[in-house]
Structures are given as C-alpha cells and as structure tokens.
PDB file of C-alpha atoms in Angstrom:
ATOM      1  CA  MET A   1      10.569  -8.104 -49.944  1.00  0.00           C
ATOM      2  CA  ASP A   2      10.364 -11.475 -48.156  1.00  0.00           C
ATOM      3  CA  ALA A   3       9.745 -12.009 -44.432  1.00  0.00           C
ATOM      4  CA  ASP A   4      13.455 -12.468 -43.694  1.00  0.00           C
ATOM      5  CA  THR A   5      14.415  -9.044 -45.092  1.00  0.00           C
ATOM      6  CA  SER A   6      11.313  -6.970 -44.309  1.00  0.00           C
ATOM      7  CA  ILE A   7      11.380  -4.637 -41.332  1.00  0.00           C
ATOM      8  CA  GLN A   8       8.746  -6.673 -39.511  1.00  0.00           C
ATOM      9  CA  GLY A   9      10.594  -9.895 -40.264  1.00  0.00           C
ATOM     10  CA  LEU A  10      13.900  -8.466 -39.023  1.00  0.00           C
ATOM     11  CA  LEU A  11      12.237  -7.107 -35.882  1.00  0.00           C
ATOM     12  CA  GLN A  12      10.722 -10.489 -35.081  1.00  0.00           C
ATOM     13  CA  LYS A  13      14.048 -12.265 -35.615  1.00  0.00           C
ATOM     14  CA  ALA A  14      15.757  -9.691 -33.372  1.00  0.00           C
ATOM     15  CA  TYR A  15      13.182 -10.272 -30.645  1.00  0.00           C
ATOM     16  CA  ASP A  16      13.574 -14.048 -30.992  1.00  0.00           C
ATOM     17  CA  ASN A  17      17.332 -13.660 -30.523  1.00  0.00           C
ATOM     18  CA  LEU A  18      16.788 -11.540 -27.452  1.00  0.00           C
ATOM     19  CA  LYS A  19      14.633 -14.266 -25.937  1.00  0.00           C
ATOM     20  CA  THR A  20      17.571 -16.654 -26.291  1.00  0.00           C
ATOM     21  CA  SER A  21      19.914 -14.119 -24.625  1.00  0.00           C
ATOM     22  CA  ASP A  22      21.699 -13.220 -27.885  1.00  0.00           C
ATOM     23  CA  ALA A  23      21.652  -9.425 -27.688  1.00  0.00           C
ATOM     24  CA  SER A  24      24.507  -8.866 -30.145  1.00  0.00           C
ATOM     25  CA  SER A  25      22.706 -10.745 -32.952  1.00  0.00           C
ATOM     26  CA  ALA A  26      19.536  -8.847 -32.130  1.00  0.00           C
ATOM     27  CA  MET A  27      21.460  -5.592 -32.434  1.00  0.00           C
ATOM     28  CA  ALA A  28      22.833  -6.574 -35.863  1.00  0.00           C
ATOM     29  CA  LEU A  29      19.338  -7.376 -37.139  1.00  0.00           C
ATOM     30  CA  LEU A  30      17.963  -4.091 -35.849  1.00  0.00           C
ATOM     31  CA  GLU A  31      20.767  -2.163 -37.542  1.00  0.00           C
ATOM     32  CA  LYS A  32      19.924  -3.977 -40.779  1.00  0.00           C
ATOM     33  CA  ALA A  33      16.267  -2.964 -40.345  1.00  0.00           C
ATOM     34  CA  LEU A  34      17.381   0.628 -39.748  1.00  0.00           C
ATOM     35  CA  GLN A  35      19.135   0.653 -43.124  1.00  0.00           C
ATOM     36  CA  ILE A  36      15.797  -0.145 -44.772  1.00  0.00           C
ATOM     37  CA  ASP A  37      13.968   2.659 -42.952  1.00  0.00           C
ATOM     38  CA  PHE A  38      15.926   4.828 -40.535  1.00  0.00           C
ATOM     39  CA  GLU A  39      12.702   6.499 -39.346  1.00  0.00           C
ATOM     40  CA  ASP A  40      10.726   3.372 -38.443  1.00  0.00           C
ATOM     41  CA  PRO A  41       9.625   4.177 -34.854  1.00  0.00           C
ATOM     42  CA  GLU A  42       9.693   0.599 -33.540  1.00  0.00           C
ATOM     43  CA  VAL A  43      13.158  -0.054 -34.955  1.00  0.00           C
ATOM     44  CA  VAL A  44      14.487   3.171 -33.412  1.00  0.00           C
ATOM     45  CA  TYR A  45      12.846   2.367 -30.081  1.00  0.00           C
ATOM     46  CA  ALA A  46      14.142  -1.221 -30.032  1.00  0.00           C
ATOM     47  CA  LEU A  47      17.662  -0.065 -30.945  1.00  0.00           C
ATOM     48  CA  LYS A  48      17.718   2.331 -28.001  1.00  0.00           C
ATOM     49  CA  CYS A  49      16.573  -0.382 -25.627  1.00  0.00           C
ATOM     50  CA  VAL A  50      18.899  -3.112 -26.883  1.00  0.00           C
ATOM     51  CA  ASN A  51      21.877  -0.775 -26.976  1.00  0.00           C
ATOM     52  CA  TRP A  52      21.163   0.167 -23.339  1.00  0.00           C
ATOM     53  CA  TRP A  53      21.193  -3.492 -22.355  1.00  0.00           C
ATOM     54  CA  ILE A  54      24.337  -4.302 -24.307  1.00  0.00           C
ATOM     55  CA  GLU A  55      26.106  -1.662 -22.235  1.00  0.00           C
ATOM     56  CA  GLN A  56      24.774  -3.250 -19.036  1.00  0.00           C
ATOM     57  CA  ALA A  57      25.850  -6.706 -20.232  1.00  0.00           C
ATOM     58  CA  LYS A  58      29.411  -5.407 -20.705  1.00  0.00           C
ATOM     59  CA  ARG A  59      29.387  -4.224 -17.106  1.00  0.00           C
ATOM     60  CA  ALA A  60      28.007  -7.587 -15.978  1.00  0.00           C
ATOM     61  CA  GLU A  61      30.897  -9.423 -17.644  1.00  0.00           C
ATOM     62  CA  GLU A  62      33.263  -7.803 -15.139  1.00  0.00           C
ATOM     63  CA  ILE A  63      31.402  -9.368 -12.184  1.00  0.00           C
ATOM     64  CA  ARG A  64      32.828 -12.768 -11.236  1.00  0.00           C
ATOM     65  CA  ASP A  65      30.477 -13.768  -8.432  1.00  0.00           C
ATOM     66  CA  PHE A  66      27.382 -15.468  -9.863  1.00  0.00           C
ATOM     67  CA  PHE A  67      25.014 -14.152  -7.206  1.00  0.00           C
ATOM     68  CA  ASN A  68      26.179 -10.574  -7.651  1.00  0.00           C
ATOM     69  CA  LYS A  69      26.044 -10.888 -11.440  1.00  0.00           C
ATOM     70  CA  GLY A  70      22.475 -12.173 -11.322  1.00  0.00           C
ATOM     71  CA  GLU A  71      21.541  -9.477  -8.845  1.00  0.00           C
ATOM     72  CA  PHE A  72      23.082  -6.900 -11.170  1.00  0.00           C
ATOM     73  CA  PHE A  73      20.705  -7.890 -13.971  1.00  0.00           C
ATOM     74  CA  LEU A  74      17.705  -7.660 -11.627  1.00  0.00           C
ATOM     75  CA  THR A  75      18.832  -4.281 -10.313  1.00  0.00           C
ATOM     76  CA  GLN A  76      19.365  -2.967 -13.831  1.00  0.00           C
ATOM     77  CA  TRP A  77      15.899  -4.180 -14.809  1.00  0.00           C
ATOM     78  CA  LYS A  78      14.536  -1.709 -12.255  1.00  0.00           C
ATOM     79  CA  ALA A  79      16.883   0.988 -13.564  1.00  0.00           C
ATOM     80  CA  PHE A  80      15.663   0.212 -17.086  1.00  0.00           C
ATOM     81  CA  TYR A  81      12.237   1.565 -16.152  1.00  0.00           C
ATOM     82  CA  GLY A  82      13.866   4.916 -15.479  1.00  0.00           C
ATOM     83  CA  PHE A  83      15.439   4.775 -18.929  1.00  0.00           C
ATOM     84  CA  LEU A  84      12.030   3.988 -20.458  1.00  0.00           C
ATOM     85  CA  ASP A  85      10.498   6.929 -18.616  1.00  0.00           C
ATOM     86  CA  ARG A  86      13.066   9.193 -20.261  1.00  0.00           C
ATOM     87  CA  ILE A  87      12.542   7.961 -23.827  1.00  0.00           C
ATOM     88  CA  GLY A  88       8.767   7.882 -23.499  1.00  0.00           C
ATOM     89  CA  PRO A  89       6.042   5.274 -22.993  1.00  0.00           C
ATOM     90  CA  SER A  90       6.321   2.144 -25.115  1.00  0.00           C
ATOM     91  CA  PRO A  91       3.559   1.104 -27.498  1.00  0.00           C
ATOM     92  CA  TYR A  92       5.726  -1.874 -28.469  1.00  0.00           C
ATOM     93  CA  ASP A  93       4.817  -4.611 -26.016  1.00  0.00           C
ATOM     94  CA  ARG A  94       6.641  -7.340 -27.941  1.00  0.00           C
ATOM     95  CA  CYS A  95       9.867  -5.350 -27.644  1.00  0.00           C
ATOM     96  CA  ILE A  96       9.587  -5.004 -23.875  1.00  0.00           C
ATOM     97  CA  TYR A  97       8.547  -8.654 -23.562  1.00  0.00           C
ATOM     98  CA  ALA A  98      11.603  -9.824 -25.509  1.00  0.00           C
ATOM     99  CA  ILE A  99      13.906  -7.656 -23.408  1.00  0.00           C
ATOM    100  CA  ARG A 100      12.340  -8.986 -20.220  1.00  0.00           C
ATOM    101  CA  ARG A 101      13.022 -12.526 -21.403  1.00  0.00           C
ATOM    102  CA  TYR A 102      16.625 -11.539 -22.149  1.00  0.00           C
ATOM    103  CA  VAL A 103      17.172  -9.963 -18.742  1.00  0.00           C
ATOM    104  CA  PHE A 104      15.554 -12.642 -16.617  1.00  0.00           C
ATOM    105  CA  SER A 105      17.095 -15.473 -18.649  1.00  0.00           C
ATOM    106  CA  SER A 106      20.523 -13.906 -18.096  1.00  0.00           C
ATOM    107  CA  ALA A 107      19.907 -13.518 -14.359  1.00  0.00           C
ATOM    108  CA  LEU A 108      18.456 -17.024 -14.076  1.00  0.00           C
ATOM    109  CA  ALA A 109      21.553 -18.550 -15.677  1.00  0.00           C
ATOM    110  CA  CYS A 110      23.687 -16.882 -12.996  1.00  0.00           C
ATOM    111  CA  PHE A 111      21.568 -18.023 -10.057  1.00  0.00           C
ATOM    112  CA  LYS A 112      21.238 -21.584 -11.368  1.00  0.00           C
ATOM    113  CA  GLN A 113      24.986 -21.753 -11.900  1.00  0.00           C
ATOM    114  CA  LEU A 114      25.472 -20.689  -8.291  1.00  0.00           C
ATOM    115  CA  ALA A 115      23.110 -23.407  -7.095  1.00  0.00           C
ATOM    116  CA  GLN A 116      24.876 -26.030  -9.203  1.00  0.00           C
ATOM    117  CA  GLU A 117      28.344 -25.032  -8.015  1.00  0.00           C
ATOM    118  CA  GLY A 118      27.698 -25.427  -4.330  1.00  0.00           C
ATOM    119  CA  GLY A 119      25.396 -22.587  -3.384  1.00  0.00           C
ATOM    120  CA  ASP A 120      22.897 -23.463  -0.702  1.00  0.00           C
ATOM    121  CA  LYS A 121      19.847 -24.508  -2.718  1.00  0.00           C
ATOM    122  CA  GLN A 122      17.665 -23.947   0.330  1.00  0.00           C
ATOM    123  CA  ASP A 123      18.858 -20.379   0.831  1.00  0.00           C
ATOM    124  CA  SER A 124      15.688 -18.289   0.801  1.00  0.00           C
ATOM    125  CA  GLU A 125      17.302 -15.344  -0.981  1.00  0.00           C
ATOM    126  CA  LEU A 126      18.546 -17.575  -3.779  1.00  0.00           C
ATOM    127  CA  LEU A 127      15.184 -19.353  -4.014  1.00  0.00           C
ATOM    128  CA  LEU A 128      13.382 -16.012  -4.230  1.00  0.00           C
ATOM    129  CA  ARG A 129      15.569 -14.831  -7.074  1.00  0.00           C
ATOM    130  CA  ILE A 130      15.331 -18.066  -9.037  1.00  0.00           C
ATOM    131  CA  GLY A 131      11.559 -17.993  -8.635  1.00  0.00           C
ATOM    132  CA  ARG A 132      11.383 -14.356  -9.720  1.00  0.00           C
ATOM    133  CA  CYS A 133      13.482 -15.122 -12.797  1.00  0.00           C
ATOM    134  CA  TYR A 134      11.277 -18.051 -13.781  1.00  0.00           C
ATOM    135  CA  LYS A 135       8.299 -15.715 -13.519  1.00  0.00           C
ATOM    136  CA  GLY A 136      10.111 -13.219 -15.724  1.00  0.00           C
ATOM    137  CA  VAL A 137      10.657 -15.792 -18.483  1.00  0.00           C
ATOM    138  CA  GLY A 138       7.067 -17.034 -18.223  1.00  0.00           C
ATOM    139  CA  ASN A 139       7.698 -20.420 -16.592  1.00  0.00           C
ATOM    140  CA  TYR A 140       5.092 -20.095 -13.863  1.00  0.00           C
ATOM    141  CA  GLU A 141       5.206 -23.737 -12.757  1.00  0.00           C
ATOM    142  CA  GLN A 142       8.869 -23.470 -11.822  1.00  0.00           C
ATOM    143  CA  ALA A 143       8.302 -19.992 -10.401  1.00  0.00           C
ATOM    144  CA  LEU A 144       5.686 -21.374  -8.018  1.00  0.00           C
ATOM    145  CA  HIS A 145       7.990 -24.204  -6.966  1.00  0.00           C
ATOM    146  CA  TYR A 146      10.837 -21.905  -5.959  1.00  0.00           C
ATOM    147  CA  LEU A 147       8.731 -19.086  -4.535  1.00  0.00           C
ATOM    148  CA  GLU A 148       6.734 -21.481  -2.343  1.00  0.00           C
ATOM    149  CA  GLU A 149      10.009 -22.826  -0.968  1.00  0.00           C
ATOM    150  CA  ALA A 150      11.283 -19.301  -0.361  1.00  0.00           C
ATOM    151  CA  ALA A 151       8.028 -18.225   1.324  1.00  0.00           C
ATOM    152  CA  ALA A 152       8.139 -21.239   3.639  1.00  0.00           C
ATOM    153  CA  SER A 153      11.223 -19.775   5.337  1.00  0.00           C
ATOM    154  CA  LYS A 154      10.333 -16.091   4.812  1.00  0.00           C
ATOM    155  CA  LYS A 155       6.783 -16.016   6.169  1.00  0.00           C
ATOM    156  CA  ASP A 156       7.010 -12.356   7.184  1.00  0.00           C
ATOM    157  CA  ASP A 157       8.698 -11.026   4.061  1.00  0.00           C
ATOM    158  CA  ALA A 158       6.345  -8.870   1.983  1.00  0.00           C
ATOM    159  CA  GLU A 159       8.586  -9.027  -1.087  1.00  0.00           C
ATOM    160  CA  THR A 160       8.583 -12.832  -1.256  1.00  0.00           C
ATOM    161  CA  ILE A 161       4.878 -13.169  -0.474  1.00  0.00           C
ATOM    162  CA  SER A 162       3.893 -10.576  -3.091  1.00  0.00           C
ATOM    163  CA  GLU A 163       5.945 -12.364  -5.761  1.00  0.00           C
ATOM    164  CA  LEU A 164       4.245 -15.635  -4.855  1.00  0.00           C
ATOM    165  CA  ALA A 165       0.831 -13.943  -4.925  1.00  0.00           C
ATOM    166  CA  ASP A 166       1.580 -12.506  -8.356  1.00  0.00           C
ATOM    167  CA  VAL A 167       2.381 -15.943  -9.784  1.00  0.00           C
ATOM    168  CA  TYR A 168      -0.750 -17.460  -8.243  1.00  0.00           C
ATOM    169  CA  ALA A 169      -2.745 -14.739  -9.997  1.00  0.00           C
ATOM    170  CA  LEU A 170      -0.958 -15.462 -13.276  1.00  0.00           C
ATOM    171  CA  VAL A 171      -2.001 -19.129 -13.108  1.00  0.00           C
ATOM    172  CA  ASP A 172      -5.593 -18.180 -12.218  1.00  0.00           C
ATOM    173  CA  GLU A 173      -5.372 -19.268  -8.580  1.00  0.00           C
ATOM    174  CA  THR A 174      -7.218 -16.077  -7.732  1.00  0.00           C
ATOM    175  CA  ARG A 175      -8.336 -16.931  -4.219  1.00  0.00           C
ATOM    176  CA  MET A 176      -4.825 -17.766  -3.039  1.00  0.00           C
ATOM    177  CA  ALA A 177      -3.460 -14.692  -4.832  1.00  0.00           C
ATOM    178  CA  LYS A 178      -5.886 -12.402  -3.008  1.00  0.00           C
ATOM    179  CA  VAL A 179      -5.037 -13.897   0.377  1.00  0.00           C
ATOM    180  CA  LEU A 180      -1.305 -13.500  -0.189  1.00  0.00           C
ATOM    181  CA  PHE A 181      -1.464 -10.010  -1.674  1.00  0.00           C
ATOM    182  CA  ARG A 182      -3.537  -8.871   1.308  1.00  0.00           C
ATOM    183  CA  GLU A 183      -0.967 -10.473   3.609  1.00  0.00           C
ATOM    184  CA  ALA A 184       2.014  -8.868   1.855  1.00  0.00           C
ATOM    185  CA  PHE A 185       0.527  -5.368   1.910  1.00  0.00           C
ATOM    186  CA  PHE A 186      -0.280  -5.777   5.595  1.00  0.00           C
ATOM    187  CA  ILE A 187       3.289  -6.780   6.464  1.00  0.00           C
ATOM    188  CA  ASN A 188       5.013  -3.906   4.661  1.00  0.00           C
ATOM    189  CA  PRO A 189       3.702  -2.158   1.536  1.00  0.00           C
ATOM    190  CA  GLN A 190       7.055  -0.462   0.973  1.00  0.00           C
ATOM    191  CA  ARG A 191       8.768  -3.812   0.428  1.00  0.00           C
ATOM    192  CA  ILE A 192       6.542  -4.601  -2.568  1.00  0.00           C
ATOM    193  CA  ASP A 193       8.031  -3.764  -5.961  1.00  0.00           C
ATOM    194  CA  LEU A 194       4.952  -2.836  -7.965  1.00  0.00           C
ATOM    195  CA  ARG A 195       6.940  -2.615 -11.178  1.00  0.00           C
ATOM    196  CA  SER A 196       7.838  -6.287 -10.910  1.00  0.00           C
ATOM    197  CA  MET A 197       4.180  -7.300 -10.691  1.00  0.00           C
ATOM    198  CA  GLU A 198       2.660  -8.768 -13.862  1.00  0.00           C
ATOM    199  CA  SER A 199      -0.847 -10.025 -13.018  1.00  0.00           C
ATOM    200  CA  ASP A 200      -3.957  -8.090 -13.979  1.00  0.00           C
ATOM    201  CA  LEU A 201      -5.288  -8.619 -10.462  1.00  0.00           C
ATOM    202  CA  ILE A 202      -2.797  -6.253  -8.881  1.00  0.00           C
ATOM    203  CA  LEU A 203      -2.038  -4.058 -11.909  1.00  0.00           C
ATOM    204  CA  ARG A 204      -5.674  -3.023 -12.331  1.00  0.00           C
ATOM    205  CA  LEU A 205      -5.975  -2.201  -8.645  1.00  0.00           C
ATOM    206  CA  GLN A 206      -2.740  -0.210  -8.812  1.00  0.00           C
ATOM    207  CA  GLN A 207      -4.002   1.721 -11.835  1.00  0.00           C
ATOM    208  CA  LYS A 208      -7.287   2.594 -10.119  1.00  0.00           C
ATOM    209  CA  VAL A 209      -5.468   3.929  -7.056  1.00  0.00           C
ATOM    210  CA  GLN A 210      -3.006   5.864  -9.222  1.00  0.00           C
ATOM    211  CA  GLU A 211      -5.921   7.465 -11.067  1.00  0.00           C
ATOM    212  CA  MET A 212      -7.068   8.839  -7.719  1.00  0.00           C
ATOM    213  CA  GLY A 213      -3.855  10.860  -7.587  1.00  0.00           C
ATOM    214  CA  TYR A 214      -1.652   8.731  -5.357  1.00  0.00           C
ATOM    215  CA  LYS A 215       2.054   8.270  -6.086  1.00  0.00           C
ATOM    216  CA  SER A 216       4.793   6.312  -4.349  1.00  0.00           C
ATOM    217  CA  PRO A 217       5.355   5.926  -1.463  1.00  0.00           C
ATOM    218  CA  GLU A 218       1.732   6.731  -0.498  1.00  0.00           C
ATOM    219  CA  LEU A 219       0.482   4.643  -3.438  1.00  0.00           C
ATOM    220  CA  GLU A 220       1.691   1.381  -1.907  1.00  0.00           C
ATOM    221  CA  GLU A 221       0.000   2.258   1.411  1.00  0.00           C
ATOM    222  CA  TRP A 222      -3.379   3.053  -0.138  1.00  0.00           C
ATOM    223  CA  ILE A 223      -3.524  -0.024  -2.393  1.00  0.00           C
ATOM    224  CA  PRO A 224      -4.608  -2.416   0.416  1.00  0.00           C
ATOM    225  CA  VAL A 225      -7.184   0.125   1.663  1.00  0.00           C
ATOM    226  CA  TYR A 226      -8.814   0.451  -1.734  1.00  0.00           C
ATOM    227  CA  GLY A 227      -8.259  -3.250  -2.308  1.00  0.00           C
ATOM    228  CA  VAL A 228     -10.820  -3.763   0.461  1.00  0.00           C
ATOM    229  CA  LEU A 229     -13.142  -0.975  -0.709  1.00  0.00           C
ATOM    230  CA  PHE A 230     -13.137  -2.204  -4.319  1.00  0.00           C
ATOM    231  CA  GLY A 231     -13.712  -5.811  -3.275  1.00  0.00           C
ATOM    232  CA  VAL A 232     -10.356  -7.089  -4.521  1.00  0.00           C
ATOM    233  CA  PHE A 233      -8.935  -8.096  -1.139  1.00  0.00           C
ATOM    234  CA  ASN A 234     -12.126  -9.892  -0.181  1.00  0.00           C
ATOM    235  CA  VAL A 235     -10.654 -13.255   0.871  1.00  0.00           C
ATOM    236  CA  LYS A 236      -9.820 -13.222   4.554  1.00  0.00           C
ATOM    237  CA  ARG A 237      -8.466 -15.662   7.112  1.00  0.00           C
ATOM    238  CA  GLU A 238      -8.716 -16.285  10.825  1.00  0.00           C
ATOM    239  CA  LEU A 239      -6.182 -14.558  13.052  1.00  0.00           C
ATOM    240  CA  ARG A 240      -4.357 -16.625  15.618  1.00  0.00           C
ATOM    241  CA  ALA A 241      -4.311 -15.316  19.181  1.00  0.00           C
ATOM    242  CA  ILE A 242      -0.683 -14.235  18.889  1.00  0.00           C
ATOM    243  CA  GLU A 243      -1.420 -12.448  15.599  1.00  0.00           C
ATOM    244  CA  LEU A 244      -4.351 -10.597  17.163  1.00  0.00           C
ATOM    245  CA  GLY A 245      -2.085  -9.442  19.961  1.00  0.00           C
ATOM    246  CA  LYS A 246       0.507  -8.190  17.492  1.00  0.00           C
ATOM    247  CA  LEU A 247      -2.197  -6.438  15.453  1.00  0.00           C
ATOM    248  CA  LYS A 248      -3.519  -4.560  18.481  1.00  0.00           C
ATOM    249  CA  GLN A 249       0.005  -3.639  19.548  1.00  0.00           C
ATOM    250  CA  SER A 250       0.876  -2.322  16.085  1.00  0.00           C
ATOM    251  CA  ILE A 251      -2.326  -0.247  16.058  1.00  0.00           C
ATOM    252  CA  PHE A 252      -1.458   1.219  19.461  1.00  0.00           C
ATOM    253  CA  THR A 253       2.070   2.036  18.312  1.00  0.00           C
ATOM    254  CA  MET A 254       0.897   3.671  15.071  1.00  0.00           C
ATOM    255  CA  GLU A 255      -1.766   5.735  16.841  1.00  0.00           C
ATOM    256  CA  ASN A 256       0.918   7.156  19.130  1.00  0.00           C
ATOM    257  CA  GLU A 257       3.300   7.667  16.231  1.00  0.00           C
ATOM    258  CA  LEU A 258       0.621   9.538  14.293  1.00  0.00           C
ATOM    259  CA  ARG A 259       0.176  11.930  17.201  1.00  0.00           C
ATOM    260  CA  ASP A 260       3.918  12.384  17.645  1.00  0.00           C
ATOM    261  CA  ARG A 261       4.853  12.466  13.936  1.00  0.00           C
ATOM    262  CA  PRO A 262       2.197  14.386  11.988  1.00  0.00           C
ATOM    263  CA  ASP A 263       4.734  14.801   9.181  1.00  0.00           C
ATOM    264  CA  GLN A 264       4.401  11.047   8.532  1.00  0.00           C
ATOM    265  CA  GLN A 265       0.614  11.018   8.266  1.00  0.00           C
ATOM    266  CA  GLN A 266       0.615  10.345   4.507  1.00  0.00           C
ATOM    267  CA  ILE A 267       2.096   6.938   5.260  1.00  0.00           C
ATOM    268  CA  LEU A 268       0.641   6.279   8.694  1.00  0.00           C
ATOM    269  CA  ILE A 269      -3.023   7.078   7.983  1.00  0.00           C
ATOM    270  CA  PRO A 270      -3.561   4.494   5.208  1.00  0.00           C
ATOM    271  CA  ARG A 271      -1.428   1.930   7.053  1.00  0.00           C
ATOM    272  CA  LEU A 272      -3.462   2.436  10.214  1.00  0.00           C
ATOM    273  CA  ILE A 273      -6.774   2.270   8.331  1.00  0.00           C
ATOM    274  CA  ASN A 274      -5.719  -1.044   6.819  1.00  0.00           C
ATOM    275  CA  ARG A 275      -5.047  -2.385  10.295  1.00  0.00           C
ATOM    276  CA  TYR A 276      -8.447  -1.186  11.454  1.00  0.00           C
ATOM    277  CA  PHE A 277      -9.966  -3.149   8.581  1.00  0.00           C
ATOM    278  CA  TRP A 278      -8.160  -6.279   9.768  1.00  0.00           C
ATOM    279  CA  LEU A 279      -9.372  -5.724  13.316  1.00  0.00           C
ATOM    280  CA  ILE A 280     -12.979  -5.233  12.203  1.00  0.00           C
ATOM    281  CA  ASP A 281     -12.772  -8.422  10.132  1.00  0.00           C
ATOM    282  CA  HIS A 282     -11.630 -10.279  13.230  1.00  0.00           C
ATOM    283  CA  TYR A 283     -14.421  -8.842  15.375  1.00  0.00           C
ATOM    284  CA  VAL A 284     -17.026  -9.788  12.773  1.00  0.00           C
ATOM    285  CA  ARG A 285     -15.709 -13.347  12.385  1.00  0.00           C
ATOM    286  CA  SER A 286     -15.425 -13.906  16.126  1.00  0.00           C
ATOM    287  CA  GLY A 287     -18.867 -12.442  16.913  1.00  0.00           C
ATOM    288  CA  GLU A 288     -17.608  -9.583  19.055  1.00  0.00           C
ATOM    289  CA  ASP A 289     -20.045  -7.047  20.486  1.00  0.00           C
ATOM    290  CA  ALA A 290     -21.152  -4.455  17.914  1.00  0.00           C
ATOM    291  CA  SER A 291     -19.933  -1.643  20.162  1.00  0.00           C
ATOM    292  CA  ARG A 292     -16.315  -2.706  19.628  1.00  0.00           C
ATOM    293  CA  ILE A 293     -16.784  -2.570  15.857  1.00  0.00           C
ATOM    294  CA  GLU A 294     -18.404   0.863  16.147  1.00  0.00           C
ATOM    295  CA  GLU A 295     -15.444   2.049  18.173  1.00  0.00           C
ATOM    296  CA  VAL A 296     -13.045   1.101  15.359  1.00  0.00           C
ATOM    297  CA  LEU A 297     -15.338   2.575  12.713  1.00  0.00           C
ATOM    298  CA  LEU A 298     -15.310   5.862  14.587  1.00  0.00           C
ATOM    299  CA  LYS A 299     -11.513   5.876  14.501  1.00  0.00           C
ATOM    300  CA  ILE A 300     -11.619   5.388  10.719  1.00  0.00           C
ATOM    301  CA  ARG A 301     -14.119   8.233  10.412  1.00  0.00           C
ATOM    302  CA  VAL A 302     -11.822  10.554  12.321  1.00  0.00           C
ATOM    303  CA  LEU A 303      -8.879   9.663  10.074  1.00  0.00           C
ATOM    304  CA  ASP A 304     -10.707   9.853   6.737  1.00  0.00           C
ATOM    305  CA  LYS A 305     -14.435  10.483   6.453  1.00  0.00           C
ATOM    306  CA  SER A 306     -14.600   9.531   2.769  1.00  0.00           C
ATOM    307  CA  ILE A 307     -12.986   6.144   3.445  1.00  0.00           C
ATOM    308  CA  TYR A 308     -15.391   5.591   6.329  1.00  0.00           C
ATOM    309  CA  GLU A 309     -18.414   6.324   4.131  1.00  0.00           C
ATOM    310  CA  ARG A 310     -17.176   4.047   1.331  1.00  0.00           C
ATOM    311  CA  TYR A 311     -16.521   1.285   3.826  1.00  0.00           C
ATOM    312  CA  ILE A 312     -19.922   1.280   5.536  1.00  0.00           C
ATOM    313  CA  ASN A 313     -21.933   1.681   2.316  1.00  0.00           C
TER     314      ASN A 313
END
C-alpha cells in the first residue's frame, strides 16, 4: 500500500487539507481511511472532530456580518474544548493542530475581509482578533504586529496583554513575556483565557498550580501568586506615583470586601496576596523602611501561612 492510500498517508493529506480550510475534502479522506480500518483510533477521533467542525461551518455560513462570523469561529473554538472533554483526552496532537489551523484561518479570513471592506483597521477589538488568529495559525510576526497595536489602545485590558505576552513567549522574548503576563494577571485574572495560551512559559505554570488542586475560577487567581513563588514572574518594573496610589486603594477596598464578603474569599485572598507582593516589590525598590515591609508580610501570614513561609524562604 503506497503513501497515498495508506491510513497514515490519508490522515496526513486530511490534515493538510484542514490547514488550508478545506474541511469537506479532509472529511472525504478520513472516510476513505475508515474503509481501510474502521477501528483505527486516530481515524475515528479525527472523524469526530472534523464532523463537529463541519456542522459549525454550516452554521457560520448563515452569518452575513464578517465580524460576527469570525467571532463565531473563535467562540466555537472555546466550545470545542468542551466537546473534546466529552470524547476524551487527545493523544493526537497533529489532529488538534490541523483543526486549530482550520479554525483560526477561517476566522482570520473573516476579520481581514472586514478590514479590507471598510472596517476601522485601528479598532482595538478587530486588531486583537486578527492578532489572535495569526497566533493560532503560527504566524507570530504578524501576531505581534497586530497585538502590539491593540495593546497600545487597550493598556488595561488583561485579555489583550495576556495574548501579547503569550506571543512574546512563543518567539523567545521571555523577559517581555514575563513582564506582560504579570501585568495581565494583576489587572484581572478572570479575563485571561488560559485555554487560548500556547507558550510553555504559562502552560507549565498553569499545570503546576492545577496539580496543587486549584480549578477555575480560583486557578486564575493563584497563578500569579505561585508565579512569584516559583520564580516565573520575576521581572518587575517601577510603579508610577499614580499606579502606587491605585494599588494601595485597591488593597484597601479588597481588605474591606474580604471582611464583608467571606463567601468570596477563594477569589479575594489570592488576589489580595498578589497585590501585597506588588506593594512589597515597590517598597524594596524604593528603599522603604523595613517596618513597612514587615507590616505587609504580617498581612500575608494572616491570610495564608504557607504562602508566607514560601515567600520569605
């Protein structure tokens, strides 16, 4: 049996077609492979996945607005993870990679069409989505271009900053990636889509925190805390006077909220500890009196003794 008619050859051709957004041809090749061996686990798995996406593509055809159509593909990519959870973990990385290329290529075509037909090319939401799609298809140079533009007008958006950080990590700009990830998790951990992250930098940290028993939404809150403790978020920056004021105000607000809303402590405690870390970093860099640092350390100890002991040792 030659490479063009073997199961492995048919699988590879199907995946190549997916990468060029031709799902129907991919489906035909997979069905041909199934006729050779209807029990081949990768063929069965790929058929389930491709069939799921063909159904989504039919729904997408009914959407006329390019932005909404592109957004539909991105939304369904998140829903696809739920589908994968139901059919079981995938040992077939090349299958998932090919499907990712299909999805993000399809979304990218929609967003680029919108930009070409009069959409505001400087619109930060459009820039974010184009950048995210370029990351999804593996074009990191273009992803950086669009995400940097988006971040320039969305300086306080954790979603945009985390996407930019992820691409910096993917191109081995580790220092910048660490700065931006730390920034994004400080702004709002709940706005960060961990399942859209691809770099080992953040995925390994996420895995370590998950292995400690944390799940969403607490998981996202504890990642920056353990990012400091594990030495991942070890690149820091100076705080401007206005930022220091906002930091102290947010700490004051969260301390009061923690007293008034004990039911929210699973979210508030790690978020507050992360802010204490930022405040300590500022005190150390600015040469503040040691007593002020000790005061913050005591607050951490009250909230979580184990975190306190890890931090000081």
